[in-house]
Structure formats: structure tokens, C-alpha cells
Coordinates of C-alpha atoms in Angstrom, one line a residue:
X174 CA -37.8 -23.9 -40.9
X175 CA -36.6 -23.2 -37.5
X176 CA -36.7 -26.2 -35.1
X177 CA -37.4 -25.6 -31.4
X178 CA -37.1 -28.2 -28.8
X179 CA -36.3 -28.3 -24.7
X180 CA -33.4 -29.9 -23.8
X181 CA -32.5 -30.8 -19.7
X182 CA -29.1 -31.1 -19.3
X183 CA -27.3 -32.0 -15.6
X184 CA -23.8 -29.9 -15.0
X185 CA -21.7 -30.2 -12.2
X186 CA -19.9 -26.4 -10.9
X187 CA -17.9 -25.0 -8.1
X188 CA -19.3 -22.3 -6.8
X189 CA -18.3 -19.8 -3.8
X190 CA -20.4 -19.5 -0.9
X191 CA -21.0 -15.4 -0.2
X192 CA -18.7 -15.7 3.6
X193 CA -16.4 -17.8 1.5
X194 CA -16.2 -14.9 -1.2
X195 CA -15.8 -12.4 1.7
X196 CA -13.2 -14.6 3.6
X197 CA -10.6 -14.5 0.1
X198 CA -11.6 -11.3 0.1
X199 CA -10.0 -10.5 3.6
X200 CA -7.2 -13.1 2.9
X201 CA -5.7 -10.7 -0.2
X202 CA -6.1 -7.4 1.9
X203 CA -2.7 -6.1 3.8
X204 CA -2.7 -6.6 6.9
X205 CA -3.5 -2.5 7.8
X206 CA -7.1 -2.7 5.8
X207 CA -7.3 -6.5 7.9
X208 CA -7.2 -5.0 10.8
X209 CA -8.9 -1.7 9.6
X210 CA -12.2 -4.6 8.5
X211 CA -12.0 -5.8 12.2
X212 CA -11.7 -2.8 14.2
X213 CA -14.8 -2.0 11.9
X214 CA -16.3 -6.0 13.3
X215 CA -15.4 -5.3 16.6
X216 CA -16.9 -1.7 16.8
X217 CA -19.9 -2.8 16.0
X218 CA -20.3 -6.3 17.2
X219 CA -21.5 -6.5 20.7
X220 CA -20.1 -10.0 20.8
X221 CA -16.6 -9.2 20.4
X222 CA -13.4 -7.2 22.9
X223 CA -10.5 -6.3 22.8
X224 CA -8.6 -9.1 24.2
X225 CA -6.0 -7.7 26.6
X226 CA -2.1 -8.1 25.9
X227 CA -1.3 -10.6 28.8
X228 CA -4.3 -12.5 28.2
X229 CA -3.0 -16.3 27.7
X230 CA -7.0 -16.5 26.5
X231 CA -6.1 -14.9 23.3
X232 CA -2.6 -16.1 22.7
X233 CA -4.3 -19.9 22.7
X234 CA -7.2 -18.7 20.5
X235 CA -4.9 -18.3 17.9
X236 CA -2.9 -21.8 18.3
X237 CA -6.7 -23.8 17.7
X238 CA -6.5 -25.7 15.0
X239 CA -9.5 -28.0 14.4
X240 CA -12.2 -25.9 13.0
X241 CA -15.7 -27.3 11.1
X242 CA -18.1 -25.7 9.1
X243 CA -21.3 -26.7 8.4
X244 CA -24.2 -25.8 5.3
X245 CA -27.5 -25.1 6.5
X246 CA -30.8 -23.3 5.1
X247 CA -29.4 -19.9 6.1
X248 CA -26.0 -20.3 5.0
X249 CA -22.6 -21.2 6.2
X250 CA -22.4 -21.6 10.0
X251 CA -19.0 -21.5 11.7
X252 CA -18.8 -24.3 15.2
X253 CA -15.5 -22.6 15.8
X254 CA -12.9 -23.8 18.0
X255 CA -13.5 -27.8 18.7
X256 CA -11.9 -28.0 22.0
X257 CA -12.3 -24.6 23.4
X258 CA -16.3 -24.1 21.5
X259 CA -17.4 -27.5 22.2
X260 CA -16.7 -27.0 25.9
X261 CA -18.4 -23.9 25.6
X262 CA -21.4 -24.8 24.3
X263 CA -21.7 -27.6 26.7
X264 CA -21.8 -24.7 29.2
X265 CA -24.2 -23.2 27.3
X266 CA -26.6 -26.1 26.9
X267 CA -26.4 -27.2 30.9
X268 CA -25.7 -24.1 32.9
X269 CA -24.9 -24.6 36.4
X270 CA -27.9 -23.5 38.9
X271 CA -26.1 -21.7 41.0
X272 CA -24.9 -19.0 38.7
X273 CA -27.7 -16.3 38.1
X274 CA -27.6 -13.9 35.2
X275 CA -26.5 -10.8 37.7
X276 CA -23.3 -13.1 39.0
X277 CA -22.4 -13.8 35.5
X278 CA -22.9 -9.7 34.5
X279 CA -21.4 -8.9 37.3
X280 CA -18.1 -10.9 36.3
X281 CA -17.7 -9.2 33.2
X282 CA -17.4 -5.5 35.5
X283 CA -13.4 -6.7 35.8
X284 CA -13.1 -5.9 31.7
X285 CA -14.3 -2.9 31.6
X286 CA -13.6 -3.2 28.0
X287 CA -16.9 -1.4 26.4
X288 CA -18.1 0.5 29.6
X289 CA -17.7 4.6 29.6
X290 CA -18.7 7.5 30.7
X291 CA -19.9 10.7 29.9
X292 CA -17.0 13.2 29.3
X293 CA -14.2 10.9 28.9
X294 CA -11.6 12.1 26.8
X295 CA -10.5 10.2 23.6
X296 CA -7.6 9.9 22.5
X297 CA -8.5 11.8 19.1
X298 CA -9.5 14.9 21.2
X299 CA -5.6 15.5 21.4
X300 CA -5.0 14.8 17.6
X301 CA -3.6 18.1 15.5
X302 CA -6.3 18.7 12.8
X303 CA -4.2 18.7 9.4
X304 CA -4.6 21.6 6.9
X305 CA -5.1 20.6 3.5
X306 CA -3.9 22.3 0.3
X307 CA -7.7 23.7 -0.1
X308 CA -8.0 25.1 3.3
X309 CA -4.4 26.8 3.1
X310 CA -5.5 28.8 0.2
X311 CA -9.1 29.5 1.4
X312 CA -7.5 31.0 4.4
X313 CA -5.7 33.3 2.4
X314 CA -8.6 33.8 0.4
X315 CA -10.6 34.8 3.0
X316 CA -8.0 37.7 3.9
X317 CA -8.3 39.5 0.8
X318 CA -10.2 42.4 -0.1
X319 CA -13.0 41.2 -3.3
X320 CA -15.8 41.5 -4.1
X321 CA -18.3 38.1 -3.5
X322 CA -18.8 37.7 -6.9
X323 CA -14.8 37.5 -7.4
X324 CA -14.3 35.0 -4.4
X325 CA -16.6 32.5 -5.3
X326 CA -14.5 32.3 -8.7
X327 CA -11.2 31.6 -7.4
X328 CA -12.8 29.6 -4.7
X329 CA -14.1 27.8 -7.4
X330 CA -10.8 27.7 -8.9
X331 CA -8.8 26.5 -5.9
X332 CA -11.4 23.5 -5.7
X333 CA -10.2 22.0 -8.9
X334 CA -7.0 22.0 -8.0
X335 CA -5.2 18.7 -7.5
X336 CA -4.0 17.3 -4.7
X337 CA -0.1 18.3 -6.3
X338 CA -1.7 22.1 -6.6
X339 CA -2.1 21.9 -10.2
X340 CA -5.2 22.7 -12.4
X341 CA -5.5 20.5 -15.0
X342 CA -9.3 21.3 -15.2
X343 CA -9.8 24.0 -18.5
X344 CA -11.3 27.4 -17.7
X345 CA -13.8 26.6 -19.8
X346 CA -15.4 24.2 -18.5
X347 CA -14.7 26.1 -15.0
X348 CA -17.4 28.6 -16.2
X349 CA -20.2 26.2 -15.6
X350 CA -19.1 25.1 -12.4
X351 CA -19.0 28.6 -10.9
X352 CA -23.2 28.8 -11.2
X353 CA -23.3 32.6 -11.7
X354 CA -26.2 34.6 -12.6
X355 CA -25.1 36.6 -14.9
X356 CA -22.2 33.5 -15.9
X357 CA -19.0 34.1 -15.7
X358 CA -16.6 35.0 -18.6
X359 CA -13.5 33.5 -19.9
X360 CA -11.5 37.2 -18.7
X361 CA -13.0 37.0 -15.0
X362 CA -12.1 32.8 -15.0
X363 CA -8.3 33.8 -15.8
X364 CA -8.3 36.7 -13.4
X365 CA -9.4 34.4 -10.8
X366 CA -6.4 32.2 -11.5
X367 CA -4.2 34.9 -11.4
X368 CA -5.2 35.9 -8.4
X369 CA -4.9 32.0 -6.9
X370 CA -1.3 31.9 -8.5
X371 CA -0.5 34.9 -6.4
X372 CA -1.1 32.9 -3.0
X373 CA 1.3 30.6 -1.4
X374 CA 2.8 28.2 -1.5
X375 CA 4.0 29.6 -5.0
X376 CA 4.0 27.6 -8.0
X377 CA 0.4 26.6 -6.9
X378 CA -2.6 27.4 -9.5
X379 CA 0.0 26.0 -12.7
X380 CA -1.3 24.2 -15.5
X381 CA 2.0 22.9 -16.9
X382 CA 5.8 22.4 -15.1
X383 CA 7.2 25.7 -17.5
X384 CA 4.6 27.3 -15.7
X385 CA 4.9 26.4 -12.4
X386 CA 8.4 26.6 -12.1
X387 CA 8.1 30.2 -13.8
X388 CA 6.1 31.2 -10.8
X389 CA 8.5 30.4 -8.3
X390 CA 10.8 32.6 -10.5
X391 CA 10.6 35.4 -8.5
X392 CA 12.1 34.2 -5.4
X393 CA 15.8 34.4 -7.2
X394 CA 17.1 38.2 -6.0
X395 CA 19.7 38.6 -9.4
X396 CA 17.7 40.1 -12.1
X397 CA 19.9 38.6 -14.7
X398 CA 19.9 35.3 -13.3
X399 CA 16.2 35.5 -13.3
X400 CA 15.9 36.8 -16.4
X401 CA 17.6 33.8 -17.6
X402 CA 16.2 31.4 -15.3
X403 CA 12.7 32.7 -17.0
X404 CA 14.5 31.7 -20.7
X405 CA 15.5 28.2 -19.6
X406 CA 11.9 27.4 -18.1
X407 CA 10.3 29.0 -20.9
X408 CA 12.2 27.8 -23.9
X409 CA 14.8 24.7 -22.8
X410 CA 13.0 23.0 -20.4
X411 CA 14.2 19.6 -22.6
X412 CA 17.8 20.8 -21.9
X413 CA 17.6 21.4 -18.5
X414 CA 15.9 17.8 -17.7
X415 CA 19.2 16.6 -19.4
X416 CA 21.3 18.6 -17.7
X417 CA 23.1 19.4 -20.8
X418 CA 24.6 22.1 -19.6
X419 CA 27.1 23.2 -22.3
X420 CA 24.3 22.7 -24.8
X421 CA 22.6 25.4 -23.1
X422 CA 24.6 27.9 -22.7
X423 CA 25.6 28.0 -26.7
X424 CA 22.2 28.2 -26.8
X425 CA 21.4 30.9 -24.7
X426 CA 25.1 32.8 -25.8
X427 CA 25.7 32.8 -21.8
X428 CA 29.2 31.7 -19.9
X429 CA 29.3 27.9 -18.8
X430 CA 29.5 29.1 -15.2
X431 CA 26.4 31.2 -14.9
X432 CA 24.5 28.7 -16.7
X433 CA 25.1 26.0 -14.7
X434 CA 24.4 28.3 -11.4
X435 CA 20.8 29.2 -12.7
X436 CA 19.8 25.4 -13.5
X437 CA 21.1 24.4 -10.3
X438 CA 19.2 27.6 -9.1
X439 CA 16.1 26.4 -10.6
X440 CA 16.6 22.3 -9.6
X441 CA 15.6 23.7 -5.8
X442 CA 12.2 25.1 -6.7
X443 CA 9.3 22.7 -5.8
X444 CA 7.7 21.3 -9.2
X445 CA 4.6 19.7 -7.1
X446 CA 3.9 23.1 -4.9
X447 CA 0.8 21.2 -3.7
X448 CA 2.5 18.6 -1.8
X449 CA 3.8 20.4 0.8
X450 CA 0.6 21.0 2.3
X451 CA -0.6 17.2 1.4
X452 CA -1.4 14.7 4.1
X453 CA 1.3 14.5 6.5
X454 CA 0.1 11.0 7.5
X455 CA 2.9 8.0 6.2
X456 CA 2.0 4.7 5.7
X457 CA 4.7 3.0 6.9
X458 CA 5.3 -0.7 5.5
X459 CA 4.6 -3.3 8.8
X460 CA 6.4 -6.6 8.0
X461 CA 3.7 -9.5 8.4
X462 CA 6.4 -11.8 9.2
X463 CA 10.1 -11.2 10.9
X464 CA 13.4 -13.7 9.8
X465 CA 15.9 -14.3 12.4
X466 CA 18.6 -16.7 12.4
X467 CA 18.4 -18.7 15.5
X468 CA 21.2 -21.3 16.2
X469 CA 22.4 -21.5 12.2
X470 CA 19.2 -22.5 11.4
X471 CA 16.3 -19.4 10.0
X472 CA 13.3 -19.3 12.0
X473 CA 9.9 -17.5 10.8
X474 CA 7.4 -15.9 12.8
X475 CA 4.7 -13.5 13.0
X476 CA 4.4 -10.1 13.9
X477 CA 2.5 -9.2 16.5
X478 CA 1.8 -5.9 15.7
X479 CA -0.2 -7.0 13.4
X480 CA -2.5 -10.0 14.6
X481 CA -5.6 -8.2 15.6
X482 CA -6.3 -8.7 20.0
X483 CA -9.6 -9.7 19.9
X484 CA -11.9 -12.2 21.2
X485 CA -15.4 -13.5 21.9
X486 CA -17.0 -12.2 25.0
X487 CA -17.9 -15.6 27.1
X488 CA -20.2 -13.3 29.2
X489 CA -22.6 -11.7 26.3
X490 CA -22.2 -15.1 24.7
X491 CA -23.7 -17.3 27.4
X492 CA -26.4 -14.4 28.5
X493 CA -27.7 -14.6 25.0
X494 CA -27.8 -18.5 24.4
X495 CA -30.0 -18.5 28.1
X496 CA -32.3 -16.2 26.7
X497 CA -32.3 -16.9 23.4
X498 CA -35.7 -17.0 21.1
X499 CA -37.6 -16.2 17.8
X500 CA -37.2 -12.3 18.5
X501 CA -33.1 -12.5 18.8
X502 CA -32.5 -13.2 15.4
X503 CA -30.0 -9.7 14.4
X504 CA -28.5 -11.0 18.3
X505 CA -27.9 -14.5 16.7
X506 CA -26.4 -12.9 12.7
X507 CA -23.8 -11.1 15.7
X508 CA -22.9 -14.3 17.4
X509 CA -22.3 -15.8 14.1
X510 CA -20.5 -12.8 12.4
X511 CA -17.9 -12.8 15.8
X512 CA -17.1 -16.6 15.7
X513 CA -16.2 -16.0 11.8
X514 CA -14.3 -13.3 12.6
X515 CA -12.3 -15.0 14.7
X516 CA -11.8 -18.1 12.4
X517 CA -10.5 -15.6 9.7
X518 CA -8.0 -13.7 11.9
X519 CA -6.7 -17.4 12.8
X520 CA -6.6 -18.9 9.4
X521 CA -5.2 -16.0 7.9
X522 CA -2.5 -16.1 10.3
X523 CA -1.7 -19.0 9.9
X524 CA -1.9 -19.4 5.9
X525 CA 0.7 -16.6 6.0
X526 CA 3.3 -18.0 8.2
X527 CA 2.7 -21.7 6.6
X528 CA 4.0 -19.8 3.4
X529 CA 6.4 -17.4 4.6
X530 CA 8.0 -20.8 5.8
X531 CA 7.5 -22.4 2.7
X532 CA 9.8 -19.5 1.1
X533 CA 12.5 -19.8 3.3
X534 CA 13.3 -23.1 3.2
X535 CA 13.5 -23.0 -0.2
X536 CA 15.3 -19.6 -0.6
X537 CA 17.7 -19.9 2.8
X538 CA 20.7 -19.5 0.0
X539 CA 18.9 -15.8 -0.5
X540 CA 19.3 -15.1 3.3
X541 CA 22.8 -16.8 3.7
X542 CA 24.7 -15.3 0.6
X543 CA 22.3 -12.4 -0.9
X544 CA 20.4 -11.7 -4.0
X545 CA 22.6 -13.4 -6.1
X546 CA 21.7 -17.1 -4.4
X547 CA 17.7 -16.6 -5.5
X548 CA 16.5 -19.8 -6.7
X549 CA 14.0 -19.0 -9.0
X550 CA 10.6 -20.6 -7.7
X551 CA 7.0 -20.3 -8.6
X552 CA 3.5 -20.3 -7.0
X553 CA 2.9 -23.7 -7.9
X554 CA 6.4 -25.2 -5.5
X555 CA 4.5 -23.6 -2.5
X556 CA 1.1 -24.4 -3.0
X557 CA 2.3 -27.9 -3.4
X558 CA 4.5 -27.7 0.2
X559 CA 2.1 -26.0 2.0
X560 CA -1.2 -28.0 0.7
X561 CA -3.1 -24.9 -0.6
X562 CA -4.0 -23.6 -4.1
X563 CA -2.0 -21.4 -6.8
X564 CA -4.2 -18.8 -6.1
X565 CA -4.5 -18.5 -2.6
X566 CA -0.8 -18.3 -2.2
X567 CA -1.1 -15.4 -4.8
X568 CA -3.4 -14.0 -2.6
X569 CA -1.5 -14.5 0.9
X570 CA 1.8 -13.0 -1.0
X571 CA -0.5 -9.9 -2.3
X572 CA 0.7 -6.8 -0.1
X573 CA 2.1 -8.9 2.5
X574 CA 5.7 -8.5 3.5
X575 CA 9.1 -10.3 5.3
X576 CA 11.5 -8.2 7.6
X577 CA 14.7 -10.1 6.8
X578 CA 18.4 -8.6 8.4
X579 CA 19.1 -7.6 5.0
X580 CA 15.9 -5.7 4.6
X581 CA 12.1 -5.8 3.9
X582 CA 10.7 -7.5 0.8
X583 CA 7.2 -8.1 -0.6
X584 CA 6.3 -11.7 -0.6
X585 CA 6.2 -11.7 -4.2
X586 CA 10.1 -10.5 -4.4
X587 CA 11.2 -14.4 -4.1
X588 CA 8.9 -15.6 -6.6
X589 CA 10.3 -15.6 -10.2
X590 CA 10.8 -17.4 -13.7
X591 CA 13.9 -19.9 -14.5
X592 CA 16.1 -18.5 -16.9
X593 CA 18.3 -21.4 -18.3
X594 CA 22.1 -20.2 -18.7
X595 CA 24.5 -22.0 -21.1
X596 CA 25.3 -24.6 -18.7
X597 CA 21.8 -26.0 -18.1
X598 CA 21.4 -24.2 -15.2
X599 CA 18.5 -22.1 -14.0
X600 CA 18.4 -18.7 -12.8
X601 CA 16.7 -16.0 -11.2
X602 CA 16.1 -12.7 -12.4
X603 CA 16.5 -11.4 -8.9
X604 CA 20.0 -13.1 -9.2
X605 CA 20.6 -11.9 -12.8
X606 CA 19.2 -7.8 -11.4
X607 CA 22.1 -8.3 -8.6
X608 CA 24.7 -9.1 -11.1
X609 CA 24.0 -6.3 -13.0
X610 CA 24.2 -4.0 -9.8
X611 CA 27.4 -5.5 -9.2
X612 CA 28.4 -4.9 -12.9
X613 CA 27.5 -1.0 -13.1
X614 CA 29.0 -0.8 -9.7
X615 CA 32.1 -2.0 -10.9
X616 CA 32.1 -0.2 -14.3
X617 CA 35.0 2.8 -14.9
X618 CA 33.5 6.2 -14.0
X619 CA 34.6 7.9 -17.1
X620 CA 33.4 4.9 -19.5
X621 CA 30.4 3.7 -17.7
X622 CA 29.0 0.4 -19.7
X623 CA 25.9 0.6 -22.1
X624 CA 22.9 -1.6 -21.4
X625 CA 24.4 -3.8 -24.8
X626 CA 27.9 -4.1 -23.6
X627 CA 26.3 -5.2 -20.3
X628 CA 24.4 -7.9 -22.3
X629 CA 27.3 -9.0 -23.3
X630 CA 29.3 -9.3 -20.1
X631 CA 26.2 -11.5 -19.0
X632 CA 27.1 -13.4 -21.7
X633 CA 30.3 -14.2 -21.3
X634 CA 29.3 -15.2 -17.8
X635 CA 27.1 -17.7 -20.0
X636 CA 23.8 -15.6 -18.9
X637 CA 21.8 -15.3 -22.1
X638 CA 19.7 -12.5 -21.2
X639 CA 18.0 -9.7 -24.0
X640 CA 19.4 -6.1 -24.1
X641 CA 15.6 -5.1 -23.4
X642 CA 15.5 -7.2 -20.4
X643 CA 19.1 -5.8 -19.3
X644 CA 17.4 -2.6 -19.6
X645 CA 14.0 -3.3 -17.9
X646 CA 16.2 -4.8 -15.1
X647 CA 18.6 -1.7 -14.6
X648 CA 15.4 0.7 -14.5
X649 CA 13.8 -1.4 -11.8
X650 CA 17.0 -0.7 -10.3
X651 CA 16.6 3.0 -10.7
X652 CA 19.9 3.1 -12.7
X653 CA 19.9 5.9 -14.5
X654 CA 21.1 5.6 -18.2
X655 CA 24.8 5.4 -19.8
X656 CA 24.6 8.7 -20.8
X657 CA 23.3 10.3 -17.7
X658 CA 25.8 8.0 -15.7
X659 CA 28.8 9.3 -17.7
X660 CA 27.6 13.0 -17.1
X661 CA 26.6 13.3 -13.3
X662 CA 30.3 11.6 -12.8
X663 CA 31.7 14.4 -14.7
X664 CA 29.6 17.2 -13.3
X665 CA 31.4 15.5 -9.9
X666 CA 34.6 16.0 -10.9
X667 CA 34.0 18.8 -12.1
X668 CA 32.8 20.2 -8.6

């Protein structure tokens, strides 16, 4: 017999308010989708502008440290700035008399900041319109002589391709896609491909690398180096990744000489034809914070390239708390969304530089002497020194990163496990990666060292360090093998 009975039971949990949620949120982005989110803010928030670049206004914003936050029915509510808030509000709740609502619009005519007029030109009118893979080939498309039926295929067929101009996509399942009436066969799907294949840039269309490369074949003028070249692609495409040269010419009953011309020959063809024509847009790495040495002594501070100019209009602010009633609410969500804006841009700011501190006082041996002076450190010595929790200095070292004189480095790049050599000592594995640089570095050209034999120098050294992680550190080093060490020194000599 099954029991029932109701049981009340009290539990006490943590949980995140939804601005809270949205505010860690914003604290793990890089600081190019930060300030993506508050161009986005300030676009559409009439309370916000762009705070000009000699405005001392802004420059203080960001130094204000006393901030309070307060629960009510409707949610969080951000007071903002003590000093500079508090002063304001006064303002707000006792307005002088002799300032009427046109002085005070009037005074916001100096900004200028969102007025505009009709026919301006923007900036993006004098952008260059890029030209993607898809609309290179439709171009083309469009100069040929086909029937309708026949272009809708290999327009169908160019928009599966990927963004490296391969088609990974089967023809079969192409056929569907196409909506025909009568449907399309197989034969008038591969015709359409070859017809795609024919258009430049050349390699484009390919399902596999053989393939591809064999496309770009034809652009070699020798017939028998071609003829070759279409051998090696077609039937040693292992040996040629290798670069096992002699192995491929007993194989292919050719002289060493020729050989070696064709696979060089076919190393300069383009195995990702697509990418030519891919976005031409970079996105460049922006330090969040900049290292200098000042006096003997490293200093830390932030970018400002980075820290969004933006601040609350006094002027919109102080018209709307005059006239503010029952029907303003959306007016009042806007206030409230631009003050927390604000409190973000500063505390994120400010988390990041309280940490980027943190890590070079404890790492100044990294910055004095190199990678082989990394202390190994985790996220729990920071959180500690700074006052904050694991996670949210995981979260400020996420995609955020140091210019240093010796380079830029992720955040994260300073944080790693003690490894305990024979002495009793701890070390880093960025100090252990940087003595195996300095060991393959140092190794004989014509005997380069094996991943164990460097295992072993590391322990002589009294490094106790795993072949595997010997060979996981050397490929995050992009270290090629012994084997391929020991052959592209004697294709060098060779040359």
C-alpha cells in the first residue's frame, strides 16, 4: 500500500536576479561584442551620448566608485553614482525657478550629439561593398549562355557551397532543393557541377582536396609535368603531404629532380579556392590592458580604445524627472537601462584592471626574464587578492588580453598548474613549453631530438614531465615532428 502524505519543507538558495544574469553575461564578452552591446544601448536609448574625447565629464564617470543597488517590486534599480547621482537628483527634486524647460533644451544645442539632417552623408555611404564567394560565381553565371532550367541548377549548386568553396552537400539530396517541375536528375545535378567547377576561382565546386587540387591542374603549361602532377593528386596524395619525395618518385618510376619540381609545383595551388573571395574584414586582437615599465617598477593600465565614450544626458534626464507621470513608464525602463549601462562599463573596467594587476605582481619574473620565470598560479590566488570569486576572474580573463613589450597574451596564458620537479619545486608549464623551445632550438640539424629523448633531457634537468605531455606541449608550439624536422633541414641543404 502506497502512502501519500504533504510535507513543507523551508530551503535557503542563491539565486541570480535577471540584470544580474545579463551583467556576467556582459562581464565574459571581449571587449569588441562589449562595446558592439552598447553601441546597440546607446542607439537606441534616448538617455544616453556619446561623451566627447576631452570631456573631463566622462573621464570622472569612470573613476566613481561608491555605487548602491536597491530590490524593489519591479526589480533591481541602480542609484548610480553616490556623489555625482545624488547631487543630481537633488537637482532633480528642487529645480531652480529660473530655469525654464526651453533654457534647459536650449543648452543641450552645444552637443549636437543626436541632431541631423536630411541628406547628410554617413560614413558607410563611402564603404566598398564586399563580394562574396556566392556573388563572384553568380556573376559569371549570369554571363553564360543556358537555358533557365540549367541556371537555376548550378545556382542551386553554387548556394551550397561553403564558405572555403567546397560542396560537401551530396547531389542527391541537391535534387530536392532545386524544386523543379519535372525534378531534376542525378545526370543534369552533375552537369551543373561541372559547369560551376569550370568558373573561377578554379578549384571551386570540389568535393574532396584530390579533387580540387586536380582542378587547378591545368594551369601547369608542361604536359608531362601535368600529367604527373594529375598522378600524384590522384593516387599519392599521402606521399606528397609527407613530402617524401624519394618515395615518390620510385613510385611513380620518375627522376628525383622532376618529382620534386611537380610537388613543389603543386604546393602553390590554393587548397581552400573559396577563401580568396571570403570576407576581407580582420578582426584584429585589441589588448584590454597595456604593460609598461615605468621607473623599474611595471605599471598596468587600460586601453582606451576600448572603454566605450558614453554618458547620461543631464538634459533629457532632468526634462523627464519634471515631467514625469503614470504614462512615462517605457521613458522611465530607458532612464533605468542607461544608468545600468553605465554601472557595467565602470565595473567591468575596473574588475579587469584589478586583475590584470593582480597577475603582474605575481608574474613580474614573467615580464623581467621571459617565459621560463612563469610561476604557475591559479584562479583561486587572484580571486583571493583581488576580493572577487573563482568564477568571475574566469570570466574577466575569458577573451580578454595584455599587450606586454614582449608581446600580446590572453589573460588565461599566466594561469596554470604546479608541476613539482625533483627538488620540491613547482613549475609552470609555460616555463616547462619554453624549455622545450629552447631544447629543439638547440638540437643538431641533422639529428633533431625525438619527443622521448626530449623527455629525458627534462629529466635530467630534474623536470619529470610525460612523453605525451612533451608532445602536447611541442604541438602547441607548432613544432613539427622529428621526422618532419630532420627532412625539411635536409631538403634545405639540399637547395
Amino acid at each position: 500500500m502506497i502512502l501519500m502524505d504533504t510535507r513543507a519543507e523551508q530551503r535557503q538558495s542563491q539565486t541570480l536576479s535577471p540584470r544580474l544574469q545579463h551583467a556576467v553575461r556582459l562581464l565574459q564578452m571581449s571587449s569588441l561584442d562589449f562595446g558592439t552591446v552598447v553601441r546597440d544601448v546607446l542607439g537606441r536609448n534616448p538617455f544616453l551620448e556619446v561623451a566627447e574625447e576631452d570631456d573631463e565629464e566622462s573621464a570622472a564617470a569612470l573613476e566613481t566608485d561608491a555605487t548602491e543597488f536597491q530590490d524593489s517590486g519591479t526589480g533591481d534599480v541602480y542609484d548610480g553614482p553616490v556623489e555625482a547621482d545624488q547631487a543630481q537628483a537633488s537637482d532633480m527634486a528642487d529645480p531652480p525657478e529660473r530655469v525654464s524647460d526651453s533654457d534647459v533644451w536650449l543648452a543641450d544645442g552645444a552637443t549636437g550629439s543626436r541632431t541631423g539632417h536630411d541628406g547628410d552623408v554617413s560614413a558607410l555611404d563611402f564603404m566598398v561593398e564586399e563580394t562574396t564567394l556566392n556573388m563572384h560565381l553568380h556573376a559569371q553565371l549570369g554571363t553564360l549562355a543556358m537555358s533557365e532550367r540549367d541556371l537555376l541548377l548550378a545556382a542551386t549548386v553554387v548556394e551550397s557551397l561553403d564558405d572555403d568553396g567546397y560542396l560537401r552537400t551530396p547531389l542527391n539530396e541537391l535534387l530536392g532543393v532545386a524544386g523543379l517541375e519535372p525534378a531534376a536528375t542525378l545526370e543534369e545535378m552533375q552537369i551543373a557541377l561541372k559547369l560551376v567547377q569550370s568558373l573561377e576561382p578554379a578549384g571551386v565546386g570540389a568535393r574532396d582536396v584530390a579533387e580540387c587540387l586536380g582542378l587547378q591542374l591545368g594551369a601547369i603549361a608542361c604536359p608531362r609535368q601535368r600529367a604527373l602532377a594529375r598522378e600524384i593528386v590522384r593516387d599519392h596524395l599521402d606521399g606528397l603531404a609527407a613530402r617524401d619525395v624519394p618515395a615518390l618518385a620510385r613510385s611513380l618510376d620518375a627522376p628525383l629532380g622532376e618529382v620534386e619540381a611537380v610537388c613543389d609545383r603543386i604546393r602553390h595551388l590554393d587548397p581552400r579556392p573559396g577563401w580568396r573571395l571570403s570576407s576581407s574584414r580582420v578582426n584584429y586582437i585589441v589588448p584590454d590592458v597595456i604593460v609598461r615599465k615605468v621607473r623599474g617598477s611595471w605599471g598596468v593600465q587600460l586601453n582606451p580604445a576600448i572603454v566605450p565614450r558614453v554618458r547620461l544626458n543631464e538634459v533629457y534626464a532632468q526634462l523627464f524627472q519634471r515631467h514625469r507621470g503614470a504614462e512615462n513608464v517605457e521613458m522611465g525602463a530607458h532612464l533605468q537601462e542607461a544608468r545600468w549601462t553605465l554601472r557595467n562599463v565602470e565595473q567591468r573596467f575596473s574588475t579587469i584592471l584589478d586583475v590584470a594587476q593582480a597577475i603582474v605582481r605575481r608574474q613580474r619574473h614573467f615580464f623581467d626574464y621571459g617565459p621560463m620565470a612563469m610561476k604557475p598560479m591559479g584562479l583561486r590566488e587572484i580571486a583571493e587578492e583581488v576580493g572577487i570569486h573563482e568564477s568571475t576572474v574566469s570570466r574577466v580573463t575569458n577573451n580578454k588580453y595584455m599587450a606586454t613589450p614582449t608581446g600580446v597574451f590572453e589573460l588565461k596564458h599566466f594561469f596554470s598548474r604546479a608541476m613539482v620537479s625533483a627538488n620540491g619545486k613547482a613549475c609552470s608549464g609555460t616555463a616547462i613549453r619554453g624549455l622545450i623551445q629552447d631544447i629543439i632550438e638547440a638540437e643538431s640539424s641533422d639529428q633533431p631530438l625525438s619527443d622521448a629523448e626530449i623527455t629525458r633531457q627534462l629529466a635530467r634537468q630534474g623536470l619529470t614531465v610525460a612523453r605525451r605531455t612533451v608532445t602536447k606541449y611541442r604541438q602547441m608550439l607548432r613544432i613539427e615532428a622529428v621526422g618532419r624536422r630532420k627532412r625539411h633541414d635536409t631538403e634545405a641543404g639540399v637547395a
